[in-house]
Amino acid sequence: YLRTMAAGLREARGWPPAVVGRYLAALTGAHPRWTPSAIADLARVAA
């Protein structure tokens, strides 16, 4: 699910992986289980 959201944010907003990671990691359900860097890694793979 996070990979899909990350891909959508990168495509729609043009955000780099680090920004996607910080944004998604702060959301309820992701924090504290997912770190910004782990989500950024997913965003890189999803691109």
PDB file of N, CA and C in Angstrom:
ATOM      1  N   TYR A   1       0.819  -1.195   0.000  1.00  0.00           N
ATOM      2  CA  TYR A   1       0.000   0.000   0.000  1.00  0.00           C
ATOM      3  C   TYR A   1       0.866   1.263   0.000  1.00  0.00           C
ATOM      4  N   LEU A   2       1.885   1.265   0.841  1.00  0.00           N
ATOM      5  CA  LEU A   2       2.779   2.430   0.883  1.00  0.00           C
ATOM      6  C   LEU A   2       3.516   2.605  -0.441  1.00  0.00           C
ATOM      7  N   ARG A   3       3.891   1.508  -1.067  1.00  0.00           N
ATOM      8  CA  ARG A   3       4.581   1.604  -2.354  1.00  0.00           C
ATOM      9  C   ARG A   3       3.689   2.270  -3.400  1.00  0.00           C
ATOM     10  N   THR A   4       2.414   1.916  -3.392  1.00  0.00           N
ATOM     11  CA  THR A   4       1.466   2.505  -4.343  1.00  0.00           C
ATOM     12  C   THR A   4       1.284   3.989  -4.068  1.00  0.00           C
ATOM     13  N   MET A   5       1.146   4.338  -2.792  1.00  0.00           N
ATOM     14  CA  MET A   5       1.004   5.751  -2.437  1.00  0.00           C
ATOM     15  C   MET A   5       2.266   6.529  -2.809  1.00  0.00           C
ATOM     16  N   ALA A   6       3.421   5.932  -2.548  1.00  0.00           N
ATOM     17  CA  ALA A   6       4.686   6.593  -2.871  1.00  0.00           C
ATOM     18  C   ALA A   6       4.801   6.833  -4.375  1.00  0.00           C
ATOM     19  N   ALA A   7       4.442   5.833  -5.149  1.00  0.00           N
ATOM     20  CA  ALA A   7       4.502   5.983  -6.604  1.00  0.00           C
ATOM     21  C   ALA A   7       3.554   7.085  -7.074  1.00  0.00           C
ATOM     22  N   GLY A   8       2.378   7.146  -6.494  1.00  0.00           N
ATOM     23  CA  GLY A   8       1.410   8.173  -6.865  1.00  0.00           C
ATOM     24  C   GLY A   8       1.892   9.573  -6.532  1.00  0.00           C
ATOM     25  N   LEU A   9       2.498   9.735  -5.376  1.00  0.00           N
ATOM     26  CA  LEU A   9       3.018  11.046  -4.988  1.00  0.00           C
ATOM     27  C   LEU A   9       4.184  11.462  -5.885  1.00  0.00           C
ATOM     28  N   ARG A  10       5.012  10.513  -6.228  1.00  0.00           N
ATOM     29  CA  ARG A  10       6.135  10.844  -7.115  1.00  0.00           C
ATOM     30  C   ARG A  10       5.625  11.249  -8.489  1.00  0.00           C
ATOM     31  N   GLU A  11       4.632  10.517  -8.978  1.00  0.00           N
ATOM     32  CA  GLU A  11       4.115  10.813 -10.312  1.00  0.00           C
ATOM     33  C   GLU A  11       3.292  12.102 -10.334  1.00  0.00           C
ATOM     34  N   ALA A  12       2.377  12.241  -9.385  1.00  0.00           N
ATOM     35  CA  ALA A  12       1.456  13.384  -9.396  1.00  0.00           C
ATOM     36  C   ALA A  12       2.112  14.682  -8.933  1.00  0.00           C
ATOM     37  N   ARG A  13       2.970  14.581  -7.936  1.00  0.00           N
ATOM     38  CA  ARG A  13       3.564  15.785  -7.349  1.00  0.00           C
ATOM     39  C   ARG A  13       5.002  16.035  -7.789  1.00  0.00           C
ATOM     40  N   GLY A  14       5.632  14.991  -8.316  1.00  0.00           N
ATOM     41  CA  GLY A  14       7.028  15.134  -8.708  1.00  0.00           C
ATOM     42  C   GLY A  14       7.978  15.169  -7.527  1.00  0.00           C
ATOM     43  N   TRP A  15       7.530  14.648  -6.401  1.00  0.00           N
ATOM     44  CA  TRP A  15       8.353  14.680  -5.192  1.00  0.00           C
ATOM     45  C   TRP A  15       9.487  13.660  -5.279  1.00  0.00           C
ATOM     46  N   PRO A  16      10.657  14.014  -4.779  1.00  0.00           N
ATOM     47  CA  PRO A  16      11.750  13.039  -4.700  1.00  0.00           C
ATOM     48  C   PRO A  16      11.470  12.031  -3.572  1.00  0.00           C
ATOM     49  N   PRO A  17      12.132  10.872  -3.606  1.00  0.00           N
ATOM     50  CA  PRO A  17      11.883   9.841  -2.604  1.00  0.00           C
ATOM     51  C   PRO A  17      12.003  10.312  -1.153  1.00  0.00           C
ATOM     52  N   ALA A  18      12.961  11.169  -0.858  1.00  0.00           N
ATOM     53  CA  ALA A  18      13.143  11.626   0.524  1.00  0.00           C
ATOM     54  C   ALA A  18      11.930  12.407   1.027  1.00  0.00           C
ATOM     55  N   VAL A  19      11.344  13.228   0.183  1.00  0.00           N
ATOM     56  CA  VAL A  19      10.161  14.008   0.569  1.00  0.00           C
ATOM     57  C   VAL A  19       8.962  13.081   0.749  1.00  0.00           C
ATOM     58  N   VAL A  20       8.806  12.136  -0.164  1.00  0.00           N
ATOM     59  CA  VAL A  20       7.721  11.145  -0.044  1.00  0.00           C
ATOM     60  C   VAL A  20       7.866  10.381   1.271  1.00  0.00           C
ATOM     61  N   GLY A  21       9.082   9.982   1.584  1.00  0.00           N
ATOM     62  CA  GLY A  21       9.329   9.239   2.822  1.00  0.00           C
ATOM     63  C   GLY A  21       8.965  10.030   4.062  1.00  0.00           C
ATOM     64  N   ARG A  22       9.378  11.278   4.110  1.00  0.00           N
ATOM     65  CA  ARG A  22       9.043  12.118   5.271  1.00  0.00           C
ATOM     66  C   ARG A  22       7.536  12.324   5.388  1.00  0.00           C
ATOM     67  N   TYR A  23       6.888  12.580   4.274  1.00  0.00           N
ATOM     68  CA  TYR A  23       5.441  12.829   4.281  1.00  0.00           C
ATOM     69  C   TYR A  23       4.670  11.596   4.748  1.00  0.00           C
ATOM     70  N   LEU A  24       4.927  10.460   4.130  1.00  0.00           N
ATOM     71  CA  LEU A  24       4.160   9.258   4.471  1.00  0.00           C
ATOM     72  C   LEU A  24       4.492   8.722   5.863  1.00  0.00           C
ATOM     73  N   ALA A  25       5.735   8.866   6.290  1.00  0.00           N
ATOM     74  CA  ALA A  25       6.122   8.365   7.613  1.00  0.00           C
ATOM     75  C   ALA A  25       5.424   9.121   8.736  1.00  0.00           C
ATOM     76  N   ALA A  26       4.999  10.339   8.480  1.00  0.00           N
ATOM     77  CA  ALA A  26       4.340  11.149   9.508  1.00  0.00           C
ATOM     78  C   ALA A  26       2.855  10.812   9.652  1.00  0.00           C
ATOM     79  N   LEU A  27       2.297  10.042   8.731  1.00  0.00           N
ATOM     80  CA  LEU A  27       0.865   9.750   8.765  1.00  0.00           C
ATOM     81  C   LEU A  27       0.529   8.655   9.757  1.00  0.00           C
ATOM     82  N   THR A  28      -0.667   8.747  10.318  1.00  0.00           N
ATOM     83  CA  THR A  28      -1.157   7.717  11.222  1.00  0.00           C
ATOM     84  C   THR A  28      -1.162   6.391  10.479  1.00  0.00           C
ATOM     85  N   GLY A  29      -0.698   5.363  11.138  1.00  0.00           N
ATOM     86  CA  GLY A  29      -0.628   4.049  10.518  1.00  0.00           C
ATOM     87  C   GLY A  29       0.775   3.720  10.032  1.00  0.00           C
ATOM     88  N   ALA A  30       1.524   4.725   9.671  1.00  0.00           N
ATOM     89  CA  ALA A  30       2.911   4.497   9.239  1.00  0.00           C
ATOM     90  C   ALA A  30       3.869   4.752  10.402  1.00  0.00           C
ATOM     91  N   HIS A  31       3.600   5.811  11.152  1.00  0.00           N
ATOM     92  CA  HIS A  31       4.463   6.188  12.277  1.00  0.00           C
ATOM     93  C   HIS A  31       4.068   5.375  13.505  1.00  0.00           C
ATOM     94  N   PRO A  32       4.907   4.773  14.248  1.00  0.00           N
ATOM     95  CA  PRO A  32       6.366   4.717  14.183  1.00  0.00           C
ATOM     96  C   PRO A  32       6.892   3.463  13.488  1.00  0.00           C
ATOM     97  N   ARG A  33       6.019   2.676  12.901  1.00  0.00           N
ATOM     98  CA  ARG A  33       6.429   1.412  12.293  1.00  0.00           C
ATOM     99  C   ARG A  33       7.368   1.601  11.096  1.00  0.00           C
ATOM    100  N   TRP A  34       7.104   2.619  10.279  1.00  0.00           N
ATOM    101  CA  TRP A  34       7.896   2.880   9.078  1.00  0.00           C
ATOM    102  C   TRP A  34       8.717   4.150   9.269  1.00  0.00           C
ATOM    103  N   THR A  35       9.971   4.091   8.907  1.00  0.00           N
ATOM    104  CA  THR A  35      10.835   5.267   8.982  1.00  0.00           C
ATOM    105  C   THR A  35      10.798   6.005   7.637  1.00  0.00           C
ATOM    106  N   PRO A  36      11.115   7.282   7.658  1.00  0.00           N
ATOM    107  CA  PRO A  36      11.182   8.013   6.387  1.00  0.00           C
ATOM    108  C   PRO A  36      12.143   7.375   5.378  1.00  0.00           C
ATOM    109  N   SER A  37      13.277   6.888   5.849  1.00  0.00           N
ATOM    110  CA  SER A  37      14.250   6.297   4.919  1.00  0.00           C
ATOM    111  C   SER A  37      13.749   4.980   4.332  1.00  0.00           C
ATOM    112  N   ALA A  38      13.026   4.188   5.121  1.00  0.00           N
ATOM    113  CA  ALA A  38      12.471   2.933   4.597  1.00  0.00           C
ATOM    114  C   ALA A  38      11.414   3.216   3.529  1.00  0.00           C
ATOM    115  N   ILE A  39      10.597   4.236   3.756  1.00  0.00           N
ATOM    116  CA  ILE A  39       9.579   4.601   2.772  1.00  0.00           C
ATOM    117  C   ILE A  39      10.240   5.207   1.535  1.00  0.00           C
ATOM    118  N   ALA A  40      11.286   5.977   1.730  1.00  0.00           N
ATOM    119  CA  ALA A  40      12.011   6.536   0.588  1.00  0.00           C
ATOM    120  C   ALA A  40      12.580   5.416  -0.282  1.00  0.00           C
ATOM    121  N   ASP A  41      13.048   4.347   0.350  1.00  0.00           N
ATOM    122  CA  ASP A  41      13.530   3.192  -0.416  1.00  0.00           C
ATOM    123  C   ASP A  41      12.402   2.579  -1.234  1.00  0.00           C
ATOM    124  N   LEU A  42      11.214   2.479  -0.651  1.00  0.00           N
ATOM    125  CA  LEU A  42      10.057   1.969  -1.399  1.00  0.00           C
ATOM    126  C   LEU A  42       9.731   2.897  -2.575  1.00  0.00           C
ATOM    127  N   ALA A  43       9.834   4.183  -2.348  1.00  0.00           N
ATOM    128  CA  ALA A  43       9.533   5.156  -3.395  1.00  0.00           C
ATOM    129  C   ALA A  43      10.506   5.029  -4.564  1.00  0.00           C
ATOM    130  N   ARG A  44      11.753   4.723  -4.253  1.00  0.00           N
ATOM    131  CA  ARG A  44      12.750   4.554  -5.318  1.00  0.00           C
ATOM    132  C   ARG A  44      12.417   3.321  -6.158  1.00  0.00           C
ATOM    133  N   VAL A  45      12.001   2.245  -5.508  1.00  0.00           N
ATOM    134  CA  VAL A  45      11.656   1.011  -6.200  1.00  0.00           C
ATOM    135  C   VAL A  45      10.391   1.203  -7.035  1.00  0.00           C
ATOM    136  N   ALA A  46       9.464   2.002  -6.525  1.00  0.00           N
ATOM    137  CA  ALA A  46       8.170   2.203  -7.187  1.00  0.00           C
ATOM    138  C   ALA A  46       8.300   3.081  -8.427  1.00  0.00           C
ATOM    139  N   ALA A  47       9.378   3.803  -8.541  1.00  0.00           N
ATOM    140  CA  ALA A  47       9.535   4.745  -9.665  1.00  0.00           C
ATOM    141  C   ALA A  47       9.759   4.036 -10.985  1.00  0.00           C
TER     142      ALA A  47
END
